[in-house]
Amino acid sequence: MGAALQRVILVTHDDALADIFKKACERRKMTAECVKTATEARARWYDEESQLVGVVGDSSVMNPQEKYQLLQFHCEPGAPRLIVLDPPQVPDPRAPIETVTRLRWPLNAAFVDALKEIQVPMVFLTDSTLYLTGMLQARLQSIGLKTYIFESATGLSQTLQSLLGGEKEAPAEGGGFWSRLSGKKAEEEAPAEGGVPPCAIVLWKGDAFDAQPVHQRVTQTIPEARMFLVTSSGAVHNAERALRKMRPAFMPRDLIENTIDVFTTKINADPMGLGRVLLVDNFKPQLIQLSTSLMAEGYEVLAHMSAEEAMEELKTDHFHIAVVGAAIAFAQHTGVELAQKMRELDPDLRLILMVDRYPLQSALQGVSQVVEVGLDDCLLKPVEPSRLRFSISRALERRRLLLENKRLLDELKVANEELEQLTGFQKKFFATVAHDVKNPLTAIRGYAELLSWKIKDQDLMKCVTHIQSSSKTLEGLISDLVDFAAIESGKLRVNMAEMDLLQVANEVSSRIQVAANNRQIQFKMSLPESLPKLSGDPLRIGQVIQNLCTNGIQYTCEKGAVYLKIEQGPSLITVSVRDTGIGISKEDLPRIFQRFFQAENAQKMRRAGFGLGLKIAQEIVKAHGGGMGVDSELGKGSVFYFTLPLTSTPTQTPAQAGASAAPAAPGAPPKPPHPGDVPAIPGMPSMQGPHTPMPRRLQTPPPKSLPEKQ
Ligand code: ADP
């Protein structure tokens, strides 16, 4: 049973966006349903026939009620996952906002400039990583804003109000405000003076969804306040995290295509970011320096001073690379062991170790572990940010290549399985043809023969002759298929025995002569007086010679000539068949021994055939330890030739035959016959025939009779 059809719903009024979405879904073999309202989307949630993977809402052209309704529907039990598309442009902090605005670190310069102009209290919720908070504070201070760092959002609205000039002391909830200021005493920070509105930076562990109640509380007390959520992670990653928690996710509108992959978790890397880095070290200044530099470059960074927390992070989140300080303590484990544990959690995670320079011995040990443990790099502390960036980019490239390799291997595996299935089918087909067609055909030929003896009527006799010649042609075709199937499964058998090659050639000649006469083609033989006895299968070698001669006659025009020649060399015997026929083009020549290949120029002259004859002939010759080749020139003619080794002892198996075929290597193309020995084809170039190393194991018995090709 096939997998259920997958569909995605898009709520939008924008036809252009709907088009992009539909095409993206099509490419992923999914159905896109584009609707205009949240209610329409709601009506399409359930469908027996297909699986709804998620709903995408285009908030940039949606009115607030519509968006609210979509979010409401999402709260229903069993609701599909939801991604809301944000407008692509940089948010304008001056515009009144009804919800928390999501921002990515580093902040856009235009956005920061605009911040200077608004004279309202602001709240920045930041990633839980401490260093982002510090960096944000520095950035906001650089434009003259008065910042306060909070370690939680408890009592935030009252505190802000007090900063605005209300009460001096914050209400009791969650402890006094001043005591919650990070690292600062109440006395050090005076409430906002001279009309500079306060700017609170809050350490935030939640996401945009968790921030909504905080936003509501703050704006109830201070309606003009603005709230932003700043994270170092990219939109795709944030969305993945939100969906995992069954929350609605938010993504920029220009990433519409990626929403589908986020639903199906097919995203390997954030299309907007360089990669996600987990930094773990116990030396804070180094952590701050490295994360600042990496974030400025465009990496998503999560820094931790605690190994346990870093491990927890890795269990729930997805990183591309971890940079671990070797001195970090982790449940009595070393930094290297921590790195190994991390790799166990995620085998695709790349790892960089940072080791202390001193003592020298442990530094050297750290470096040597790079190879042992399969780390990507080992850097000596203090680590230069540029050195780390280089090392990370190299490790990420390696990760990309490894993943790509894995993907290609998977694809190859699938393709191989399909191919195996196909080959299985092909083999079965050939086997069926061999047995189920060959037997009735033999019966037809037998009965036609019987009829030919009994029938006296001339007209009836003509019919019987037709039956006989057609079934003969069919038998030739079937024989080729059977042989080919045997070759493909490595089971073609040759019966090696003592062979009289001259006798074999004479027998073929008597059969060929008839066909040559019919087409008024001159067929001549040039045989030596005598030849030493060879090791070979007379039926199979006869099949090869007959095939070459039949081809010669078939692809030569009337009144042309075909010559069969056998000559003996010091260690080889060369058999060549030369014709004055149509020849073979330079382009086709290298493919002539490929299975099923049939040249374009031969189409008109072809009779029944699959383009298997030469392939079979070549395999038979290889099984005898010989090689096959061809010389040809288009329009002038061709010489097909093959060699057989001169061996004193007949060999019984093809493998042995191959091994004893000295000096010619089994399957090697023979030297072309001496040009002076056969009538030359004027201007014909000399070409080597293609060959592949053989022999293969050949085990099927040869056919009882020679296939007759004509
Ligand atoms: P078939 O003859 O059944 O097509 P073969 O394997 O015997 O299969 O030949 C493959 C192709 O090689 C032919 O279709 C033809 O294009 C080309 N060929 C073979 N012998 C000759 C020849 N003597 N002259 C020209 N072309 C040839």
XYZ file of C-alpha atoms and ligand atoms in Angstrom:
737
model
C 0.000 0.000 0.000
C 1.410 3.447 -0.931
C 1.909 6.253 1.597
C -1.054 8.593 2.094
C -0.998 11.726 0.000
C 0.458 14.630 1.972
C -1.024 18.118 1.808
C -0.319 21.544 3.233
C -2.811 24.422 3.601
C -1.795 28.019 2.909
C -3.981 30.887 4.106
C -3.274 33.939 1.974
C -4.802 36.614 -0.246
C -1.662 36.872 -2.317
C -1.946 34.827 -5.538
C 1.769 35.185 -6.325
C 2.693 33.682 -2.949
C 0.137 30.914 -3.489
C 1.798 30.116 -6.830
C 5.263 29.863 -5.296
C 3.861 27.640 -2.587
C 2.026 25.356 -5.008
C 5.175 24.839 -7.096
C 7.275 24.168 -3.996
C 4.744 21.543 -2.880
C 4.650 19.986 -6.340
C 8.428 19.552 -6.294
C 8.079 17.713 -3.013
C 5.222 15.580 -4.338
C 2.699 17.190 -1.975
C -0.599 18.915 -2.526
C -1.002 22.615 -1.733
C -4.457 23.877 -0.772
C -4.607 27.672 -0.901
C -7.487 29.348 0.928
C -8.260 32.932 1.854
C -9.548 32.714 5.429
C -8.783 30.911 8.664
C -12.327 29.469 8.664
C -11.858 27.994 5.196
C -8.592 26.469 6.380
C -10.322 25.045 9.466
C -12.980 23.395 7.266
C -10.258 21.486 5.406
C -8.402 19.992 8.326
C -9.811 16.512 8.098
C -9.740 14.370 5.026
C -9.800 10.577 5.034
C -7.759 10.300 1.864
C -4.775 12.469 2.743
C -2.525 13.532 5.570
C -2.395 17.220 6.514
C 1.216 18.000 7.457
C 0.587 21.621 8.480
C -1.011 25.007 7.937
C 0.869 28.141 6.836
C -0.705 31.544 7.559
C 0.449 34.600 5.639
C 0.178 37.191 8.414
C 1.529 40.064 6.347
C -1.729 40.367 4.387
C -4.020 39.063 7.100
C -6.081 41.310 9.319
C -5.379 40.928 13.057
C -8.720 39.183 13.769
C -8.028 36.651 11.071
C -4.570 35.972 12.498
C -6.020 35.702 15.991
C -8.612 33.211 14.749
C -5.931 31.115 13.092
C -3.983 31.004 16.357
C -7.200 30.160 18.214
C -7.959 27.252 15.899
C -4.420 26.054 16.505
C -5.247 25.697 20.233
C -7.969 23.130 19.501
C -7.047 19.562 20.412
C -5.670 17.644 17.409
C -5.065 20.844 15.444
C -2.439 20.661 12.675
C 0.922 22.359 13.097
C 0.980 26.038 12.222
C 3.630 28.340 10.771
C 2.797 32.042 10.623
C 4.672 34.038 7.993
C 6.058 37.362 9.153
C 6.563 40.292 6.780
C 10.047 40.056 5.252
C 11.150 43.626 5.917
C 13.038 44.741 9.039
C 10.423 45.649 11.663
C 10.059 49.331 12.387
C 10.217 49.860 16.165
C 8.356 53.183 15.785
C 5.215 51.513 14.483
C 2.749 50.521 17.210
C 2.969 46.764 17.675
C 0.355 44.495 19.107
C 2.703 41.607 19.790
C 6.328 40.733 20.566
C 8.666 41.495 17.644
C 11.188 38.787 16.830
C 14.737 39.907 16.014
C 17.853 38.019 15.035
C 21.260 38.877 16.480
C 23.298 40.792 15.277
C 20.690 43.538 15.073
C 20.059 45.307 11.795
C 21.739 48.755 11.755
C 18.633 50.568 10.451
C 16.577 49.038 13.222
C 19.037 50.174 15.892
C 19.068 53.685 14.402
C 15.280 53.845 14.582
C 15.418 52.808 18.247
C 17.112 56.110 19.046
C 14.044 58.014 17.957
C 11.407 56.291 20.049
C 11.008 57.650 23.485
C 9.133 54.754 25.082
C 10.175 52.077 27.549
C 11.517 48.989 25.817
C 11.940 45.388 26.839
C 14.403 43.079 25.092
C 13.951 39.405 25.866
C 17.191 37.662 24.902
C 18.376 34.105 24.315
C 19.356 32.320 27.468
C 23.016 32.624 26.564
C 24.553 35.206 28.889
C 26.862 36.590 26.264
C 24.125 37.731 23.954
C 22.699 39.761 26.815
C 26.051 41.474 27.397
C 26.506 42.160 23.697
C 23.014 43.576 23.384
C 23.580 45.813 26.361
C 26.774 47.194 24.810
C 24.989 47.795 21.498
C 22.051 49.631 23.108
C 24.339 51.703 25.299
C 26.292 52.701 22.215
C 23.224 54.616 20.974
C 22.666 56.265 24.334
C 19.973 54.018 25.790
C 19.826 53.366 29.481
C 19.840 49.620 29.997
C 19.048 47.344 32.914
C 19.649 43.619 32.914
C 17.097 41.295 34.547
C 17.568 37.622 35.149
C 13.835 36.919 34.852
C 10.647 38.647 33.753
C 8.974 38.377 37.137
C 7.548 41.713 38.259
C 8.838 43.350 35.109
C 5.887 45.697 34.491
C 5.940 47.143 38.015
C 9.677 47.588 37.869
C 9.458 49.385 34.570
C 6.779 51.638 35.976
C 8.929 52.460 38.949
C 11.780 53.249 36.578
C 9.511 55.601 34.715
C 9.340 57.700 37.854
C 6.560 55.975 39.805
C 7.455 54.143 42.965
C 11.098 54.109 44.034
C 10.873 50.570 45.320
C 9.455 47.774 43.209
C 6.507 45.780 44.608
C 7.286 42.714 46.635
C 6.632 40.205 43.831
C 9.755 38.152 43.072
C 11.983 40.260 45.341
C 12.962 43.887 44.880
C 13.849 45.138 41.447
C 17.260 46.475 42.351
C 18.249 43.183 43.844
C 17.395 41.523 40.556
C 19.605 43.767 38.520
C 22.470 41.698 37.274
C 25.682 42.428 39.103
C 24.590 45.941 40.069
C 23.444 47.326 43.367
C 20.307 49.430 43.630
C 22.280 52.486 44.573
C 24.420 52.314 41.468
C 21.550 52.633 39.018
C 19.290 55.590 39.493
C 15.780 55.588 38.021
C 15.567 57.096 34.546
C 16.245 60.764 34.524
C 15.753 63.575 32.072
C 13.064 61.717 30.146
C 15.317 58.856 28.843
C 12.963 55.903 28.936
C 14.287 52.714 30.521
C 15.372 49.811 28.408
C 15.148 46.408 30.098
C 17.141 43.405 28.926
C 15.650 40.198 30.259
C 17.267 36.768 30.194
C 14.678 34.631 28.475
C 14.502 30.850 28.278
C 11.189 30.612 26.456
C 10.108 31.376 22.922
C 7.890 33.976 21.226
C 4.778 32.134 22.322
C 5.803 32.156 26.012
C 6.536 35.866 25.682
C 2.927 36.792 24.849
C 1.614 36.877 28.467
C 4.630 38.975 29.529
C 3.908 41.351 26.675
C 0.288 41.555 27.721
C 1.161 42.316 31.346
C 3.667 45.002 30.403
C 1.394 46.740 27.902
C -1.490 46.699 30.368
C 0.600 48.785 32.754
C 2.605 50.733 30.167
C 0.612 50.722 26.894
C 3.303 52.498 24.882
C 6.027 49.980 25.796
C 7.664 47.955 23.025
C 8.802 44.388 23.476
C 11.363 42.540 21.355
C 12.631 38.998 21.401
C 16.280 38.755 20.342
C 17.763 35.376 19.562
C 20.993 34.184 18.052
C 19.265 31.305 16.287
C 17.889 31.518 12.780
C 14.233 31.560 11.844
C 14.188 27.987 10.615
C 15.693 26.671 13.796
C 13.311 28.681 15.963
C 10.406 27.374 13.935
C 11.567 23.773 14.287
C 11.880 24.244 18.024
C 8.422 25.779 18.289
C 6.796 22.980 16.275
C 8.501 20.380 18.454
C 6.780 21.976 21.423
C 3.461 21.961 19.520
C 3.544 25.749 19.390
C 2.782 27.927 16.395
C 6.028 28.848 14.642
C 6.933 32.146 13.000
C 9.070 32.466 9.888
C 9.914 35.313 7.508
C 7.670 35.393 4.456
C 10.557 34.937 2.022
C 11.257 31.520 3.520
C 7.848 30.226 2.412
C 9.418 27.307 0.530
C 11.261 26.195 3.648
C 8.065 25.986 5.684
C 7.223 22.690 3.981
C 10.636 21.232 4.844
C 10.281 22.435 8.424
C 6.995 20.507 8.662
C 8.593 17.393 7.251
C 11.870 17.993 9.181
C 13.861 17.718 5.972
C 16.006 20.804 6.631
C 19.682 20.085 7.156
C 20.970 23.613 7.416
C 19.339 26.941 7.993
C 19.179 28.577 4.562
C 19.826 31.946 6.206
C 22.557 30.951 8.665
C 26.049 29.504 8.490
C 25.542 26.836 11.108
C 24.651 26.200 14.737
C 27.548 26.146 17.177
C 27.502 24.863 20.735
C 30.359 26.439 22.714
C 31.337 24.862 26.023
C 34.167 26.156 28.172
C 34.809 27.138 31.769
C 36.629 30.383 30.995
C 34.034 33.104 30.630
C 36.073 35.866 28.936
C 37.112 33.411 26.202
C 33.508 32.286 25.739
C 32.328 35.879 25.381
C 35.064 36.722 22.908
C 34.465 33.640 20.768
C 30.673 33.820 20.741
C 30.750 37.523 19.860
C 33.038 36.885 16.951
C 31.065 33.875 15.694
C 27.710 35.618 15.968
C 29.039 38.660 14.142
C 30.031 36.288 11.329
C 26.489 34.900 11.099
C 26.710 31.701 13.151
C 23.997 30.732 15.586
C 25.831 30.280 18.882
C 24.791 28.806 22.181
C 27.464 29.145 24.861
C 27.588 27.221 28.116
C 29.939 27.111 31.046
C 28.349 23.950 32.344
C 28.933 20.647 30.573
C 25.719 19.184 31.998
C 23.638 22.020 30.584
C 25.381 21.703 27.241
C 24.541 17.988 27.154
C 20.922 18.758 28.001
C 20.886 21.300 25.190
C 22.160 18.700 22.752
C 19.477 16.241 23.787
C 16.654 18.629 22.987
C 18.166 20.721 20.238
C 20.055 20.327 17.015
C 23.615 21.614 16.483
C 26.058 21.289 13.628
C 29.252 21.643 15.605
C 30.379 21.634 19.234
C 33.502 23.489 20.402
C 34.571 22.028 23.736
C 37.197 23.255 26.191
C 39.252 20.218 27.243
C 39.416 21.417 30.861
C 35.650 21.456 31.322
C 34.450 19.208 34.122
C 31.631 16.841 33.287
C 30.590 14.228 35.845
C 34.209 13.187 36.371
C 34.794 13.034 32.643
C 37.351 14.979 30.669
C 36.469 17.416 27.911
C 37.436 14.773 25.340
C 35.060 12.283 26.916
C 32.338 14.927 26.888
C 32.985 15.442 23.182
C 32.706 11.695 22.606
C 29.424 11.540 24.517
C 28.147 14.381 22.351
C 29.079 12.471 19.201
C 27.207 9.453 20.533
C 24.088 11.610 20.853
C 24.450 12.958 17.332
C 26.789 11.066 14.975
C 26.735 13.944 12.459
C 27.980 16.476 15.032
C 31.403 17.914 14.171
C 33.742 18.474 17.141
C 36.555 20.896 17.920
C 38.595 20.659 21.102
C 40.266 23.619 22.831
C 43.205 22.583 25.015
C 45.311 24.559 27.461
C 48.829 25.258 26.299
C 50.271 24.152 29.660
C 51.154 21.670 30.936
C 52.747 20.791 27.638
C 52.107 17.100 28.078
C 48.330 17.485 28.277
C 48.402 19.879 25.325
C 50.219 17.260 23.259
C 47.834 14.596 24.454
C 44.892 16.768 23.365
C 46.361 17.231 19.918
C 46.979 13.506 19.509
C 43.376 12.791 20.462
C 42.165 14.662 17.404
C 43.027 11.660 15.289
C 42.196 8.962 17.832
C 38.740 10.224 18.664
C 37.918 11.533 15.207
C 37.722 15.185 16.237
C 37.776 17.802 13.521
C 40.442 20.001 15.074
C 42.298 20.789 18.265
C 43.143 24.408 19.088
C 45.534 25.697 21.719
C 44.127 28.189 24.206
C 43.749 31.136 24.188
C 41.991 30.533 20.892
C 42.155 33.287 18.305
C 38.579 33.970 17.093
C 39.719 34.046 13.461
C 41.470 30.684 13.924
C 38.292 29.200 15.392
C 36.172 30.604 12.565
C 38.494 29.019 10.017
C 38.423 25.724 11.848
C 34.627 25.789 12.141
C 34.076 26.610 8.491
C 36.357 23.721 7.504
C 34.575 21.310 9.846
C 31.166 22.417 8.569
C 32.271 21.907 4.992
C 33.361 18.428 5.971
C 29.985 17.855 7.590
C 28.243 19.057 4.435
C 30.298 16.703 2.280
C 29.733 13.765 4.615
C 25.988 14.358 4.662
C 25.943 14.781 0.895
C 27.877 11.560 0.597
C 25.398 9.822 2.852
C 22.503 11.175 0.802
C 24.088 10.014 -2.440
C 24.814 6.597 -0.970
C 21.185 6.286 0.108
C 20.063 7.304 -3.365
C 22.446 4.794 -4.878
C 21.127 2.075 -2.607
C 17.571 2.768 -3.717
C 18.650 2.868 -7.380
C 20.541 -0.406 -6.910
C 17.545 -2.068 -5.354
C 15.395 -0.922 -8.268
C 18.023 -2.161 -10.693
C 18.248 -5.499 -8.949
C 14.503 -5.834 -9.175
C 14.657 -5.001 -12.854
C 17.512 -7.423 -13.456
C 15.561 -10.084 -11.608
C 12.619 -9.422 -13.871
C 14.860 -9.485 -16.945
C 16.413 -12.796 -15.937
C 13.005 -14.281 -15.287
C 11.820 -13.009 -18.635
C 14.742 -14.573 -20.474
C 14.362 -17.830 -18.589
C 10.667 -17.918 -19.495
C 11.449 -17.203 -23.127
C 14.111 -19.873 -23.090
C 11.872 -22.627 -21.815
C 8.331 -21.693 -22.671
C 8.978 -20.437 -26.194
C 11.799 -22.661 -27.267
C 9.957 -25.931 -26.648
C 6.823 -25.187 -28.717
C 9.083 -23.764 -31.399
C 10.993 -27.026 -31.629
C 7.654 -28.790 -32.002
C 6.607 -26.408 -34.816
C 9.865 -27.033 -36.664
C 9.550 -30.798 -36.179
C 5.977 -30.963 -37.480
C 6.782 -28.622 -40.397
C 9.607 -30.974 -41.330
C 7.203 -33.930 -41.158
C 4.681 -32.087 -43.334
C 7.353 -31.224 -45.899
C 7.961 -34.943 -46.441
C 4.291 -35.781 -46.864
C 2.924 -32.824 -48.829
C 2.846 -33.092 -52.607
C 0.773 -29.975 -53.358
C 3.048 -27.114 -54.559
C 1.020 -24.271 -52.909
C 0.818 -26.085 -49.603
C 4.534 -26.798 -49.854
C 5.231 -23.054 -50.145
C 3.291 -22.494 -46.904
C 5.274 -25.173 -45.114
C 8.557 -23.645 -46.368
C 7.435 -20.298 -44.907
C 6.678 -21.934 -41.578
C 10.098 -23.564 -41.622
C 12.087 -20.410 -42.446
C 10.126 -18.237 -39.990
C 10.521 -20.699 -37.171
C 14.227 -20.954 -37.999
C 14.542 -17.170 -37.664
C 12.622 -17.285 -34.390
C 14.857 -20.046 -33.121
C 17.934 -17.938 -33.883
C 16.486 -15.026 -31.925
C 15.556 -17.211 -28.981
C 19.023 -18.744 -28.972
C 20.567 -15.278 -28.741
C 18.321 -14.405 -25.796
C 19.118 -17.655 -24.016
C 22.856 -17.126 -24.504
C 22.602 -13.544 -23.379
C 20.689 -14.524 -20.232
C 23.417 -17.065 -19.481
C 26.134 -14.434 -19.980
C 24.334 -11.947 -17.729
C 24.038 -14.465 -14.937
C 27.617 -15.693 -15.460
C 26.410 -19.136 -16.506
C 27.339 -19.423 -20.171
C 29.153 -22.713 -20.523
C 31.704 -23.745 -23.071
C 32.721 -27.385 -23.303
C 36.455 -27.279 -23.798
C 37.821 -30.193 -25.738
C 40.256 -30.883 -28.538
C 39.074 -28.773 -31.468
C 39.815 -28.974 -35.194
C 39.387 -25.360 -36.232
C 39.697 -26.116 -39.984
C 36.847 -28.586 -39.788
C 34.748 -26.041 -37.856
C 35.414 -23.380 -40.525
C 34.542 -25.757 -43.368
C 31.247 -26.715 -41.756
C 30.306 -23.051 -41.280
C 31.297 -22.315 -44.863
C 28.928 -24.918 -46.268
C 26.042 -23.290 -44.405
C 27.085 -19.746 -45.242
C 27.605 -20.384 -48.925
C 23.862 -20.756 -49.507
C 23.070 -17.392 -47.932
C 25.905 -15.731 -49.869
C 24.685 -17.180 -53.155
C 21.136 -15.971 -52.454
C 22.436 -12.414 -52.187
C 24.938 -12.757 -55.021
C 27.787 -12.158 -52.630
C 31.137 -13.727 -53.225
C 32.167 -15.801 -50.200
C 35.788 -16.940 -50.110
C 37.914 -18.735 -47.576
C 41.633 -18.678 -47.050
C 42.648 -21.486 -44.698
C 46.099 -22.879 -43.888
C 46.919 -26.412 -44.997
C 46.919 -27.605 -41.446
C 46.632 -26.307 -37.928
C 47.681 -27.745 -34.598
C 44.841 -29.101 -32.526
C 43.383 -26.408 -30.306
C 41.600 -26.417 -27.026
C 38.054 -25.155 -27.509
C 34.366 -25.782 -27.939
C 33.754 -26.501 -31.665
C 30.039 -25.664 -31.422
C 30.677 -22.316 -29.742
C 33.579 -21.312 -32.021
C 31.457 -22.358 -35.013
C 28.723 -20.092 -33.645
C 31.176 -17.167 -33.520
C 32.488 -17.690 -37.067
C 28.979 -18.138 -38.405
C 27.829 -14.962 -36.674
C 30.661 -12.907 -38.158
C 30.123 -14.339 -41.648
C 26.339 -13.860 -41.465
C 26.856 -10.246 -40.399
C 29.350 -9.786 -43.251
C 26.792 -11.030 -45.778
C 23.914 -9.157 -44.143
C 25.679 -5.787 -44.106
C 27.183 -6.025 -47.609
C 25.306 -5.003 -50.756
C 24.728 -7.458 -53.600
C 27.782 -8.320 -55.673
C 30.056 -7.534 -52.740
C 32.453 -9.983 -51.119
C 33.054 -11.667 -47.764
C 36.345 -13.371 -46.920
C 37.016 -15.791 -44.091
C 40.667 -16.232 -43.236
C 42.527 -18.249 -40.629
C 46.222 -17.754 -39.991
C 48.633 -19.115 -37.466
C 51.079 -17.012 -35.480
C 53.727 -18.146 -32.989
C 51.341 -18.320 -30.048
C 47.938 -17.393 -31.462
C 45.574 -18.295 -34.207
C 43.738 -15.389 -35.816
C 40.363 -15.812 -37.502
C 39.165 -12.825 -39.521
C 36.033 -12.095 -41.541
C 36.359 -9.204 -43.927
C 33.603 -7.694 -46.016
C 33.187 -4.924 -48.560
C 29.948 -3.760 -46.930
C 28.512 -0.627 -45.401
C 31.192 -0.293 -42.709
C 30.840 1.250 -39.264
C 31.243 4.923 -38.377
C 33.999 6.105 -36.010
C 31.344 7.111 -33.465
C 29.653 3.697 -33.493
C 32.818 1.634 -33.489
C 33.504 1.836 -29.714
C 29.928 0.651 -29.010
C 29.792 -2.178 -31.482
C 30.286 -4.939 -28.863
C 27.776 -3.445 -26.443
C 24.675 -5.485 -25.830
C 21.628 -4.459 -27.858
C 23.640 -1.965 -29.908
C 22.553 -1.600 -33.521
C 24.056 1.071 -35.746
C 21.843 3.551 -37.524
C 23.321 2.874 -40.973
C 22.581 -0.853 -40.617
C 18.853 -0.418 -39.959
C 17.784 -0.845 -43.587
C 19.806 -3.999 -44.082
C 18.958 -5.595 -40.772
C 16.958 -8.755 -40.572
C 15.624 -10.143 -37.320
C 18.112 -9.587 -34.490
C 18.501 -7.982 -31.066
C 21.989 -6.577 -31.445
C 23.322 -9.384 -29.239
C 25.285 -11.492 -31.728
C 28.612 -9.649 -31.396
C 28.334 -9.442 -27.626
C 27.760 -13.194 -27.407
C 30.594 -13.866 -29.865
C 32.954 -11.695 -27.832
C 32.054 -13.484 -24.598
C 32.575 -16.896 -26.161
C 36.007 -15.861 -27.457
C 36.945 -14.452 -24.053
C 35.932 -17.728 -22.465
C 38.491 -19.389 -24.750
C 41.194 -17.025 -23.497
C 41.180 -15.031 -26.717
C 40.149 -11.525 -27.706
C 38.055 -9.908 -30.370
C 38.460 -6.720 -32.400
C 37.244 -4.812 -35.409
C 38.616 -2.496 -38.084
C 36.148 -0.648 -40.207
C 35.570 2.323 -42.431
C 32.163 3.709 -43.204
C 31.061 2.874 -46.745
C 34.093 0.697 -47.437
C 33.848 -2.380 -45.281
C 34.835 -4.050 -42.046
C 37.168 -6.702 -40.674
C 36.046 -8.540 -37.554
C 38.720 -10.758 -36.096
C 39.398 -12.880 -33.057
C 42.309 -14.809 -31.660
C 42.576 -18.148 -29.947
C 45.621 -19.187 -27.927
C 47.635 -22.112 -29.158
C 47.627 -24.466 -26.188
C 49.047 -27.955 -26.057
C 46.691 -29.397 -23.436
C 42.950 -28.967 -23.786
C 41.459 -27.211 -20.793
C 38.160 -28.214 -19.284
C 36.910 -25.005 -17.719
C 36.914 -21.509 -19.082
C 38.779 -20.255 -16.036
C 41.583 -22.680 -16.759
C 41.415 -21.830 -20.422
C 41.889 -18.183 -19.542
C 44.783 -18.883 -17.242
C 46.639 -20.972 -19.784
C 46.100 -18.523 -22.623
C 49.671 -17.353 -22.958
C 50.960 -15.037 -24.119
C 47.711 -13.185 -24.850
C 45.851 -12.117 -21.748
C 42.296 -13.462 -21.613
C 39.939 -11.046 -23.241
C 42.710 -8.880 -24.650
C 41.979 -7.573 -28.142
C 44.054 -9.399 -30.681
C 46.355 -7.799 -33.169
C 44.494 -7.129 -36.400
C 45.264 -9.635 -39.105
C 48.140 -8.803 -41.326
C 46.849 -6.323 -43.920
C 48.589 -8.094 -46.768
C 46.892 -11.402 -46.029
C 43.367 -10.422 -46.975
C 42.351 -8.161 -49.830
C 42.896 -4.658 -48.479
C 40.158 -2.072 -48.083
C 41.614 1.099 -49.584
C 42.107 3.846 -47.008
C 40.711 1.755 -44.149
C 42.192 2.844 -40.813
C 43.283 0.362 -38.212
C 41.219 0.320 -35.032
C 41.329 -1.691 -31.892
C 38.178 -3.351 -30.693
C 36.858 -2.595 -27.235
C 37.374 -5.238 -24.635
C 36.799 -5.953 -20.985
C 38.820 -8.355 -18.867
C 37.330 -11.831 -18.686
C 36.884 -14.753 -18.251
C 33.793 -15.248 -16.204
C 32.634 -18.582 -14.896
C 30.674 -20.299 -17.604
C 28.513 -23.233 -16.733
C 25.468 -23.672 -18.959
C 25.617 -26.294 -21.632
C 25.966 -24.991 -25.161
C 22.942 -25.155 -27.478
C 22.351 -28.525 -29.097
C 22.563 -27.020 -32.542
C 24.131 -23.894 -33.901
C 21.822 -20.918 -34.079
C 21.247 -19.979 -37.640
C 21.052 -16.283 -37.923
C 19.736 -15.734 -41.399
P 22.405 -7.774 -35.018
O 23.102 -8.128 -36.277
O 21.414 -8.755 -34.564
O 21.887 -6.381 -35.000
P 25.069 -7.967 -33.891
O 25.518 -7.932 -32.480
O 25.523 -9.119 -34.680
O 23.505 -7.825 -33.840
O 25.547 -6.642 -34.563
C 25.348 -5.420 -33.909
C 25.420 -4.271 -34.865
O 26.746 -4.147 -35.364
C 24.561 -4.442 -36.124
O 23.245 -4.052 -35.885
C 25.264 -3.545 -37.095
O 24.869 -2.221 -36.881
C 26.724 -3.671 -36.709
N 27.477 -4.651 -37.527
C 27.785 -5.919 -37.198
N 28.509 -6.504 -38.181
C 28.666 -5.578 -39.136
C 29.326 -5.558 -40.420
N 29.972 -6.661 -40.890
N 29.291 -4.417 -41.116
C 28.663 -3.333 -40.659
N 28.008 -3.274 -39.471
C 28.010 -4.378 -38.727
